[in-house]
Coordinates of C-alpha atoms in Angstrom, one line a residue:
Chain A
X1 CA 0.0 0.0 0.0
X2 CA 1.6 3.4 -1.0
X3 CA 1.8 6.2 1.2
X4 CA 0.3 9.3 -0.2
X5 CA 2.1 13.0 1.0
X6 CA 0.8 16.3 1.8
X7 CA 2.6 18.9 2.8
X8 CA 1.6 22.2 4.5
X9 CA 3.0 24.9 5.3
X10 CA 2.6 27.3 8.7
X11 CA 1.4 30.8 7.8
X12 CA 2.1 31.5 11.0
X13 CA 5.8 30.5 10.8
X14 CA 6.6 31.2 7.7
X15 CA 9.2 34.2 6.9
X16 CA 9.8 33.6 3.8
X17 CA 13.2 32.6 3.4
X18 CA 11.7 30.6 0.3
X19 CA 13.5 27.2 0.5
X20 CA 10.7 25.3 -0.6
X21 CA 10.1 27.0 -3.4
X22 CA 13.7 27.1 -4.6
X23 CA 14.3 23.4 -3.7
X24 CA 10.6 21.8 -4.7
X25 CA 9.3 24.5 -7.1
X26 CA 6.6 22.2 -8.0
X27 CA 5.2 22.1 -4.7
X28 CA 5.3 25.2 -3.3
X29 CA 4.6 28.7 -4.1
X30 CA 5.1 32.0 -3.4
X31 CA 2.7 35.4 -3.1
X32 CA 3.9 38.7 -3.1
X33 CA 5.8 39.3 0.0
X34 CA 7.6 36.1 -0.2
X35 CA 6.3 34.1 2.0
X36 CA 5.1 30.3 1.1
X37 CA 2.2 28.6 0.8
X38 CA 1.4 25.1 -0.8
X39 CA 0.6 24.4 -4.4
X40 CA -3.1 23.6 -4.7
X41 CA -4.1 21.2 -2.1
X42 CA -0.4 20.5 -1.2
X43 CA -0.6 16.6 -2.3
X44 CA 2.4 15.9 -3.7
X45 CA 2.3 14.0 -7.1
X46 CA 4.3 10.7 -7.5
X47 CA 8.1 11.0 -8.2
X48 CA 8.2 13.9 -5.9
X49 CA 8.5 12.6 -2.4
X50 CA 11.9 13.2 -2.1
X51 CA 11.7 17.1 -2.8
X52 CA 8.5 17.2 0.1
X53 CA 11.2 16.0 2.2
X54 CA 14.1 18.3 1.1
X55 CA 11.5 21.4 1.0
X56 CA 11.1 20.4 5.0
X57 CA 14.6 19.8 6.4
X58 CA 15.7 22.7 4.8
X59 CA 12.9 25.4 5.7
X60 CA 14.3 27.6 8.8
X61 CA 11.6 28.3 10.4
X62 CA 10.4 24.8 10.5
X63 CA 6.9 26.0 8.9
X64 CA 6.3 23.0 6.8
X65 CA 4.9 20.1 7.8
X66 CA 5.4 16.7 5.6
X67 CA 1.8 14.3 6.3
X68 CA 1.7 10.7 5.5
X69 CA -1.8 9.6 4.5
Chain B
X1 CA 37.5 60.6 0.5
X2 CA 37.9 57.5 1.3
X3 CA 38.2 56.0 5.0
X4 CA 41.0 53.0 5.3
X5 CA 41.4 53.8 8.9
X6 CA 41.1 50.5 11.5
X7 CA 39.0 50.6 14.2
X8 CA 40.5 51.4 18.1
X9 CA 41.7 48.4 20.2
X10 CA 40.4 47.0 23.1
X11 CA 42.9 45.6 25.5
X12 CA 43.3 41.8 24.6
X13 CA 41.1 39.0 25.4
X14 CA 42.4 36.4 27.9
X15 CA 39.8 34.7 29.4
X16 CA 37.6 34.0 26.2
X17 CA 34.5 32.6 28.5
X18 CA 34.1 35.4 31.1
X19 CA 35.1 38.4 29.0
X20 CA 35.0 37.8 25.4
X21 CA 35.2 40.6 22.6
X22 CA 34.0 40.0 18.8
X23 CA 36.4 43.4 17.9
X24 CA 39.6 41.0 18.9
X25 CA 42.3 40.1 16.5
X26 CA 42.4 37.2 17.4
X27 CA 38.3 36.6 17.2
X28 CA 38.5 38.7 13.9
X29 CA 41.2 36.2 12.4
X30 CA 39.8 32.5 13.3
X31 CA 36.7 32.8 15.6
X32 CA 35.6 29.4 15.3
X33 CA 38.1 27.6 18.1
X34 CA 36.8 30.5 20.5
X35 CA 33.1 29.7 19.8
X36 CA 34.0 25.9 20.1
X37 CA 35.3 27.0 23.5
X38 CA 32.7 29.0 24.4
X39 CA 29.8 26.7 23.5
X40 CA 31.1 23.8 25.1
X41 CA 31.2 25.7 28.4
X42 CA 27.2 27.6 28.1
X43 CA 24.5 28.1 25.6
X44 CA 25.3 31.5 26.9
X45 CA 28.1 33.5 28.1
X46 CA 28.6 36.7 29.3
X47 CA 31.3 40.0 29.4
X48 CA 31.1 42.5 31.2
X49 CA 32.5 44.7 27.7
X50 CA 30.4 46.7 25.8
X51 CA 28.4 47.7 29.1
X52 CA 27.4 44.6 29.7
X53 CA 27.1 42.2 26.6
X54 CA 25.5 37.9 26.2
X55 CA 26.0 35.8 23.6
X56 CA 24.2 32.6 22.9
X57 CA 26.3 29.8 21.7
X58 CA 23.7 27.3 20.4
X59 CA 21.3 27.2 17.8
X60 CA 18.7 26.7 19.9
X61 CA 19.7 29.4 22.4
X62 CA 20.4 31.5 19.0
X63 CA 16.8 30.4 17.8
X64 CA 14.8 30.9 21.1
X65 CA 16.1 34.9 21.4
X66 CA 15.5 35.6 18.0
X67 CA 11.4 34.8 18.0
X68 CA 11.6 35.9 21.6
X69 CA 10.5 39.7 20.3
X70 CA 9.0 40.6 24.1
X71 CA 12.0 40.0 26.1
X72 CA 14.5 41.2 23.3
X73 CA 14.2 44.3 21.2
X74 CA 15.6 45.5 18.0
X75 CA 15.7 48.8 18.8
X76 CA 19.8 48.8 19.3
X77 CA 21.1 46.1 16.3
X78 CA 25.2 46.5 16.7
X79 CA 26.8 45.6 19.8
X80 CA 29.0 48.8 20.4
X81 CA 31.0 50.4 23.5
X82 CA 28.4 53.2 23.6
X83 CA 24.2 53.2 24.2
X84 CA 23.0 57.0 23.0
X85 CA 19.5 57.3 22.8
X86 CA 18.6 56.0 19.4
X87 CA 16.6 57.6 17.0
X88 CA 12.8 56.7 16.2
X89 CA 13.2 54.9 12.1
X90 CA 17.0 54.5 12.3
X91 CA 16.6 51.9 9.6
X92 CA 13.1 50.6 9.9
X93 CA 12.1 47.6 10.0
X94 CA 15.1 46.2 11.2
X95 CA 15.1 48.1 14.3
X96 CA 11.7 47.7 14.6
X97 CA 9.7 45.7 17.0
X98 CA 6.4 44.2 16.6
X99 CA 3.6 45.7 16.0
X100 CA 5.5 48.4 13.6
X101 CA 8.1 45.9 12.6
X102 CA 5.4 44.1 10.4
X103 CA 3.8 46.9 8.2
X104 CA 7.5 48.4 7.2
X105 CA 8.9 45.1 6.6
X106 CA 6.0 44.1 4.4
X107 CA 6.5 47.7 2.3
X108 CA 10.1 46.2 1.1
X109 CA 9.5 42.6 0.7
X110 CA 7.8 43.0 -3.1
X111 CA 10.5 44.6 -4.8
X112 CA 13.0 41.4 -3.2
X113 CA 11.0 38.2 -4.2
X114 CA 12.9 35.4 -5.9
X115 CA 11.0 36.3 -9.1
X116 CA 11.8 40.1 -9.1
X117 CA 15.5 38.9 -8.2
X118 CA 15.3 36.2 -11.6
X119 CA 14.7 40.0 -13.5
X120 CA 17.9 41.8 -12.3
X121 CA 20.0 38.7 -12.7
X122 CA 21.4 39.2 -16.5
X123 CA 22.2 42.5 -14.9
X124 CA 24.2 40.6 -12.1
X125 CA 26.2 38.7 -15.2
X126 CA 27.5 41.5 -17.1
X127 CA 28.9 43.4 -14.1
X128 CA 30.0 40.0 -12.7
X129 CA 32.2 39.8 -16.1
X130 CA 32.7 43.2 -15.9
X131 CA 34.7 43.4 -13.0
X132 CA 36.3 40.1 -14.1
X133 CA 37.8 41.3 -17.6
X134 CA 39.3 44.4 -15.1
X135 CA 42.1 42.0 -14.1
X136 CA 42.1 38.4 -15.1
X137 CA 44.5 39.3 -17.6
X138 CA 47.1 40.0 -14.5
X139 CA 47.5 36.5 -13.5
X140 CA 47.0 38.1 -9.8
X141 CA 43.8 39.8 -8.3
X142 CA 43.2 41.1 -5.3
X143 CA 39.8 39.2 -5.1
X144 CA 37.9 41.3 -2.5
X145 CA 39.0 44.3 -3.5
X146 CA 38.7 44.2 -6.7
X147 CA 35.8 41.6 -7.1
X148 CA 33.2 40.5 -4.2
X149 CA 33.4 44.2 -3.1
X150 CA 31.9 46.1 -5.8
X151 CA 29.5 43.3 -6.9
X152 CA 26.8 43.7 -4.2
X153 CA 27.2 47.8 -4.3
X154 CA 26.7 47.8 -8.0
X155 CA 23.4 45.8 -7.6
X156 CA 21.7 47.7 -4.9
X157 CA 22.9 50.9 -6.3
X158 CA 20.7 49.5 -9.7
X159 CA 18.2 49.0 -7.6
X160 CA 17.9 52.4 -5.5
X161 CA 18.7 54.1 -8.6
X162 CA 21.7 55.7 -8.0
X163 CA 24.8 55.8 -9.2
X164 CA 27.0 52.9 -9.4
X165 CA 29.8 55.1 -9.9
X166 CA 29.5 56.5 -6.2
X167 CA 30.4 52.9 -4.7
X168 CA 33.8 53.7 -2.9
X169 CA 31.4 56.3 -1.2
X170 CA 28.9 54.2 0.0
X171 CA 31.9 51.6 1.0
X172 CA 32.9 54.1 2.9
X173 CA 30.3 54.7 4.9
X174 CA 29.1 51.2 6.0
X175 CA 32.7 50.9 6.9
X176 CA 32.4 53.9 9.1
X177 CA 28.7 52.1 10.6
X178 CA 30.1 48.6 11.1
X179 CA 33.0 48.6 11.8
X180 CA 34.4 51.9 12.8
X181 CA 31.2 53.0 14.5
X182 CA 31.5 50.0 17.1
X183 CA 33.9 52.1 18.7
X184 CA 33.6 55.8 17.7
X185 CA 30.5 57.1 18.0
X186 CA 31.4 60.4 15.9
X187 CA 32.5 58.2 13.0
X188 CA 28.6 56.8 13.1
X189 CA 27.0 60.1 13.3
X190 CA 29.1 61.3 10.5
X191 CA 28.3 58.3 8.1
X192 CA 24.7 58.7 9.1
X193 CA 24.4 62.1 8.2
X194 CA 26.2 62.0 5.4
X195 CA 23.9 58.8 4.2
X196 CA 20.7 61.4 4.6
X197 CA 21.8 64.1 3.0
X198 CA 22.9 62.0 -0.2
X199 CA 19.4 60.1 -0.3
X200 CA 17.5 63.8 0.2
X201 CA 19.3 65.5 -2.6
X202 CA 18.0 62.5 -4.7
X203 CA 14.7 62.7 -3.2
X204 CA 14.5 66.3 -4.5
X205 CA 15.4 65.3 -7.6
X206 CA 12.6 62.8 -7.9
X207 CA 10.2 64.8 -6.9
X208 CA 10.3 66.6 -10.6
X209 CA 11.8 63.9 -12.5
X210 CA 10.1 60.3 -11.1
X211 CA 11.9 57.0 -12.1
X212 CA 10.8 53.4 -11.4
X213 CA 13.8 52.6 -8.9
X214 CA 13.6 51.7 -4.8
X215 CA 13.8 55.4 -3.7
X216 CA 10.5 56.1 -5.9
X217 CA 8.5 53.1 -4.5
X218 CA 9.6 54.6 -1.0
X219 CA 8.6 58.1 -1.6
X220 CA 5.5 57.0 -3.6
X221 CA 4.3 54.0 -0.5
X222 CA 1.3 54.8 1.9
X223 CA 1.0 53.2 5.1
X224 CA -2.0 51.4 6.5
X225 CA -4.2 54.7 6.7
X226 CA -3.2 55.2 3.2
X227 CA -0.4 58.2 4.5
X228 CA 3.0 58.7 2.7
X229 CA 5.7 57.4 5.1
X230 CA 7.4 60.0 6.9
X231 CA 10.4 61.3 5.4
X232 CA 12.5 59.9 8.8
X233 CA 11.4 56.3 7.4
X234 CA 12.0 56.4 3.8
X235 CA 15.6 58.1 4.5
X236 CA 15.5 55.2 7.2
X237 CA 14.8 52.1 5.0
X238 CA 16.7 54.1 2.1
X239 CA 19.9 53.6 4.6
X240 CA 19.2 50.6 5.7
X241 CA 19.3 49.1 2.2
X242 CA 22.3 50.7 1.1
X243 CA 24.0 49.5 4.8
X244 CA 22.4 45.6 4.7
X245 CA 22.7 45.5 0.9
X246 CA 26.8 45.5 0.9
X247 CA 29.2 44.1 2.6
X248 CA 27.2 41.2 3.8
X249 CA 27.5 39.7 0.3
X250 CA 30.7 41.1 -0.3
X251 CA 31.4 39.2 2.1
X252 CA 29.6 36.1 1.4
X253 CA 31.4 36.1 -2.0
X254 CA 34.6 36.4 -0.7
X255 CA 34.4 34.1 2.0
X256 CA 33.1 31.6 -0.5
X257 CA 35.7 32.4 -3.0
X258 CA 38.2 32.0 -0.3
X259 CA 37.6 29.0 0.4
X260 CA 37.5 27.5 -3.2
X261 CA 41.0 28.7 -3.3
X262 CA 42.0 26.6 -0.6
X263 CA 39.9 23.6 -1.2
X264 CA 41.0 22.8 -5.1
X265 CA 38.7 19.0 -4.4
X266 CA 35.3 21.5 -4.2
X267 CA 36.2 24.0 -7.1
X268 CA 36.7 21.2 -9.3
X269 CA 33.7 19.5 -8.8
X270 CA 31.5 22.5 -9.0
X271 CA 33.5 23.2 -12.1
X272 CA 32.2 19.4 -13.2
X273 CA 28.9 19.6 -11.8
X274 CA 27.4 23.4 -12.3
X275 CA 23.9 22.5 -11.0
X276 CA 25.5 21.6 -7.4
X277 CA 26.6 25.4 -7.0
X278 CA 23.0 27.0 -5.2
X279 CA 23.4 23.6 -2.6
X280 CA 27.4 24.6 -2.2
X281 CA 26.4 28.1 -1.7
X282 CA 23.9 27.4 0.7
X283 CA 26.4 25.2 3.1
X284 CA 29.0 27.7 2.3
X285 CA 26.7 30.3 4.0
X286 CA 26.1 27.9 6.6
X287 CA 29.9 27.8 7.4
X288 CA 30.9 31.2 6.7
X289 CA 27.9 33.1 7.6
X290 CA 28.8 36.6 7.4
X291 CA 25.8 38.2 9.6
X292 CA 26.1 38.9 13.5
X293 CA 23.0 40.9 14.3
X294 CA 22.4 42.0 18.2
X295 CA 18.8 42.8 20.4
X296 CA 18.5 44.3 23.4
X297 CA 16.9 42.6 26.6
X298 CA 14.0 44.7 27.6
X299 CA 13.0 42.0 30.2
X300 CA 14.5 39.9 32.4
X301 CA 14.2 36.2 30.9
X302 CA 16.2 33.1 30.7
X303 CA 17.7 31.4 27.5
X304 CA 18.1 27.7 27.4
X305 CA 18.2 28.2 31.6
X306 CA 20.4 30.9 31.5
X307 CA 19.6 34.3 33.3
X308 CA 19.6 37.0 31.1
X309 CA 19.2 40.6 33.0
X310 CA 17.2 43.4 31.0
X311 CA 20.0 46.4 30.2
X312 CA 22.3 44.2 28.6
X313 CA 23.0 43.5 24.9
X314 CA 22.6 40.5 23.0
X315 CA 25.6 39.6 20.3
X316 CA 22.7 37.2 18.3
X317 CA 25.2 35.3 16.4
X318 CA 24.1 33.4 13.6
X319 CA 27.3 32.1 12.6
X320 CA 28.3 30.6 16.3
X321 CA 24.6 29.1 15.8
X322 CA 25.2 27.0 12.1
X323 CA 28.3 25.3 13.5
X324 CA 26.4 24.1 16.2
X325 CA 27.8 20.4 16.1
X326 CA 24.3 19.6 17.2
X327 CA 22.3 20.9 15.0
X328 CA 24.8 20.2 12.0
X329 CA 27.0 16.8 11.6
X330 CA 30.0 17.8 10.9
X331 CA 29.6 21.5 11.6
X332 CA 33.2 22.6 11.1
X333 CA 33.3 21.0 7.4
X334 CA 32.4 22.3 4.5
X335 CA 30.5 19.4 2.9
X336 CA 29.3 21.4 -0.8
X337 CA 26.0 18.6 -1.5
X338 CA 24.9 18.8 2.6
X339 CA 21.4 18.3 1.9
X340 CA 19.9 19.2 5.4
X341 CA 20.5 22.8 5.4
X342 CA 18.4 24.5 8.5
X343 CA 20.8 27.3 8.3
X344 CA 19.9 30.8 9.6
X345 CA 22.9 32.8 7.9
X346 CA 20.0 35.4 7.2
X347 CA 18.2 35.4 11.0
X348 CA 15.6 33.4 11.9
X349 CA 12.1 34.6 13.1
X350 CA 10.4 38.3 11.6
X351 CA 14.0 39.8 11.0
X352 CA 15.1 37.5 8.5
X353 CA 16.9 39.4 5.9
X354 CA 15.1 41.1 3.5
X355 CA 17.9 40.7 0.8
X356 CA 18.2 37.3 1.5
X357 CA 16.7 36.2 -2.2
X358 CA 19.1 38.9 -3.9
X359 CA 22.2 38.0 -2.2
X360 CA 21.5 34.4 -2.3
X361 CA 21.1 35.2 -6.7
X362 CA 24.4 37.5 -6.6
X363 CA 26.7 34.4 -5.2
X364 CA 25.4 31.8 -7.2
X365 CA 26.0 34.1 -10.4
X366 CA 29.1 35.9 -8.5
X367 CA 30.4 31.8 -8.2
X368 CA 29.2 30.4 -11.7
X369 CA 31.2 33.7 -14.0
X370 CA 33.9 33.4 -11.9
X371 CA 34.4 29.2 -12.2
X372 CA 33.9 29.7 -15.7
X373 CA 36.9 32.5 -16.7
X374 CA 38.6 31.4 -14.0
X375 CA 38.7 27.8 -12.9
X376 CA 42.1 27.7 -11.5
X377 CA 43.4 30.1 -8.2
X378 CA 44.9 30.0 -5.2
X379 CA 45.8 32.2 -2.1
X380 CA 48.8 34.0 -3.3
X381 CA 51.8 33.3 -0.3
X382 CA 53.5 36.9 -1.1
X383 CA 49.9 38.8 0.3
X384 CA 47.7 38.6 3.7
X385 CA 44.4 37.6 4.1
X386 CA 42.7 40.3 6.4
X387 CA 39.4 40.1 7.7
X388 CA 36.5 42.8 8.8
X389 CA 35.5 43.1 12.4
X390 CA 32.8 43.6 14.1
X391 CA 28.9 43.0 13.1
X392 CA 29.7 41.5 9.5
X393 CA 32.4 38.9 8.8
X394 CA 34.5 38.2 5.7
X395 CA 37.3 39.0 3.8
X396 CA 38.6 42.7 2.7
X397 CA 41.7 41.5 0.9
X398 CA 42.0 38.3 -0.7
X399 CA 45.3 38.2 -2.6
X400 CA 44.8 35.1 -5.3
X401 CA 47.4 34.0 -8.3
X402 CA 45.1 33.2 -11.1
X403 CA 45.6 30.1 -13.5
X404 CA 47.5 26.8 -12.9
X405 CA 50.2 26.8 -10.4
X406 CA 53.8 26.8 -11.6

């Protein structure tokens, strides 16, 4: 059974340093100020696991959370 | 004009834990065996310098005072001998504290997005090779002088709109704020004034002639009630930008530069493998971070169970915090493809750097011209390597032989 992943990101901590979107551009984005949220409903298509992960242990602030469903 | 003077001594350090100084030689030379030292004793230490002065040595310690903006205020941002009263919009919203930190910080943010920083980047290129056809037909260079220096003035003096011809003055005068100013106050106020009166003469001229450049937005912004900002915060912000926008990545770059001259195993393979550069820079930002902001406790707290007393300064050191053995493996080495990067070379919590995105694009292209004209230099043994003091760390000459070793 394959795990599905979501991530999300805290508006809250967010300061937009802007790792994710530089390291999983795909999965993140950006609005005007900067600062991150996640690409539609933050699922993260097939092949891209590794980047949700990457996007999370490199974000600061530690604003983005990485969900196994 | 120009300002080559070296800031006063303080007598010399001896006991490192109870009465450290970040304006020592010694500190200014090599300060990561003192940090070792100082971290493996407390997440914070304490000297009595600078009237009274803490520094925490972890990242965590480093982390919990930076999102701590009740007990710790950026009102005061350099650690210096002095405390003068400080003016209201020194250089908002860096000195600011919440709630008018947020409404000033959100005012520059558009103009600094990645995407807006992808625009100016051709720019970045041409004075990048610029700068590099100046000397590389010397087979020498003094690489900080004559390359990191001027590449972070030129872009920010693009970007405020004025001219890129004035750098050595604007050199000048965050030399005389950072460095300098830690112990001379008049040397501050003179920069300082001299900053204001250069940004209002270019005020005045915008007011009949607008352009599209950073002092425009500024002049042209509203606040939330829809007010132009007063003119104390657009000089403010104006200075601030020209101050943050400079020898930070002047410094980066050199650092970074330095040590790809010493480390010919990491040239090479960025050399072989271009798309690893943005993941070097990022862990050679980690290592040589050149940022050492400072708050001021406003109420007595404790940090990672150290007593902090409210009066005393707060040297918030980024770099001790990313060689944090804890935080990192193998903190003191520069490993190019690290992958886990939680680095806070530009602050953590509401001060992160607001340049972050534009110096992060002016190494990467500062890097990749330089690896391709030049792929082979090292640290020439005739000239000294010499570092800056004080709040922001890196290299101010950087004396390389250029091509393959005889």
């Amino acid at each position: 059974m394959t795990e599905r992943l979501r991530v999300r990101v805290d508006p809250d901590k967010c300061q937009g340093h802007a790792r994710c979107k530089a390291l999983a551009p795909e999965l993140f984005e950006l609005d005007e100020y900067g600062n991150a949220h996640e690409a539609g409903d933050g699922i993260v298509p097939p092949g891209l696991e590794d980047k949700a992960w990457l996007a999370r242990s490199n974000c600061p602030e530690i604003a983005i959370d990485v969900i196994e469903e | 004009m120009s300002d080559v003077s070296q800031p006063a001594a303080h007598p010399p350090v001896t006991d490192w834990v109870n009465d450290f100084d970040h304006t020592d030689p010694q500190w200014t030379d090599d300060p990561f065996p003192i940090w070792e030292e100082l971290r493996a004793t407390s997440p914070v230490v304490h000297t009595e310098r600078f009237l009274g002065c803490y520094m925490p040595t972890t990242y965590e310690a480093v982390r919990e005072i930076a999102n701590d903006t009740e007990h710790f205020s950026s009102r005061r941002i350099i650690v210096r001998d002095v405390r003068p009263e400080v003016a209201r919009n020194a250089a908002p919203p860096i000195t600011s504290d919440p709630p008018v930190h947020k409404p000033a910080k959100q005012l520059l943010l558009p103009p600094f997005t990645p995407d807006a920083m992808k625009k100016l980047e051709p720019r970045m290129r041409a004075i990048c090779n610029e700068l590099i056809d100046g000397f590389i037909a010397d087979g020498k260079v003094d690489a900080a002088a004559r390359y990191s220096k001027y590449i972070p003035v030129q872009a920010i003096a693009h970007m405020l709109g004025i001219p890129e011809s004035d750098s050595d003055l604007f050199i000048n005068w965050i030399h005389m704020i950072l460095e300098l100013g830690i112990k001379d106050e008049t040397k501050l106020l003179q920069a300082v004034q001299e900053m204001s009166a250069y940004f209002r003469t270019h005020i005045e001229a915008r007011r009949s002639k607008p352009t599209d450049d950073l002092i425009s937005y500024l002049m042209n912004a509203k606040d939330k009630e829809g007010q132009p900002l007063e003119e104390s915060h657009v000089l403010g912000s104006l200075r601030l930008l020209l101050i943050a926008g400079i020898d930070t990545t002047w410094s980066a770059i050199g650092s970074s530069l330095w040590h790809l001259a010493r480390t010919p195993a990491d040239r090479e393979r960025l050399i072989a493998e271009p798309a690893l550069i943005p993941t070097a820079v990022e862990e050679l930002l980690r290592a040589y971070s050149p940022v050492t902001m400072a708050r001021e406790v406003v109420k007595e707290t404790t940090v990672s169970g150290c007593p902090v007393k409210a009066g005393n300064m707060v040297l918030l050191s980024f770099p001790a915090a990313n060689r944090d053995p804890k935080m990192f493996p193998d903190a003191d080495k520069v490993v190019i493809d690290r992958r886990e990067n939680r680095h806070a070379a530009f602050g953590l919590g509401i001060h992160r750097c607001v340049g972050s995105n534009l110096a992060r694009m002016e190494m990467q292209v500062a890097l990749e011209e330089w690896l391709k004209r030049i792929p082979d230099f090292r640290l020439d043994p005739a000239g000294t390597v010499t570092w800056s003091q004080g709040t922001v760390r890196g290299p101010r000459q950087l004396p390389f032989l250029l091509g393959r070793a005889m």
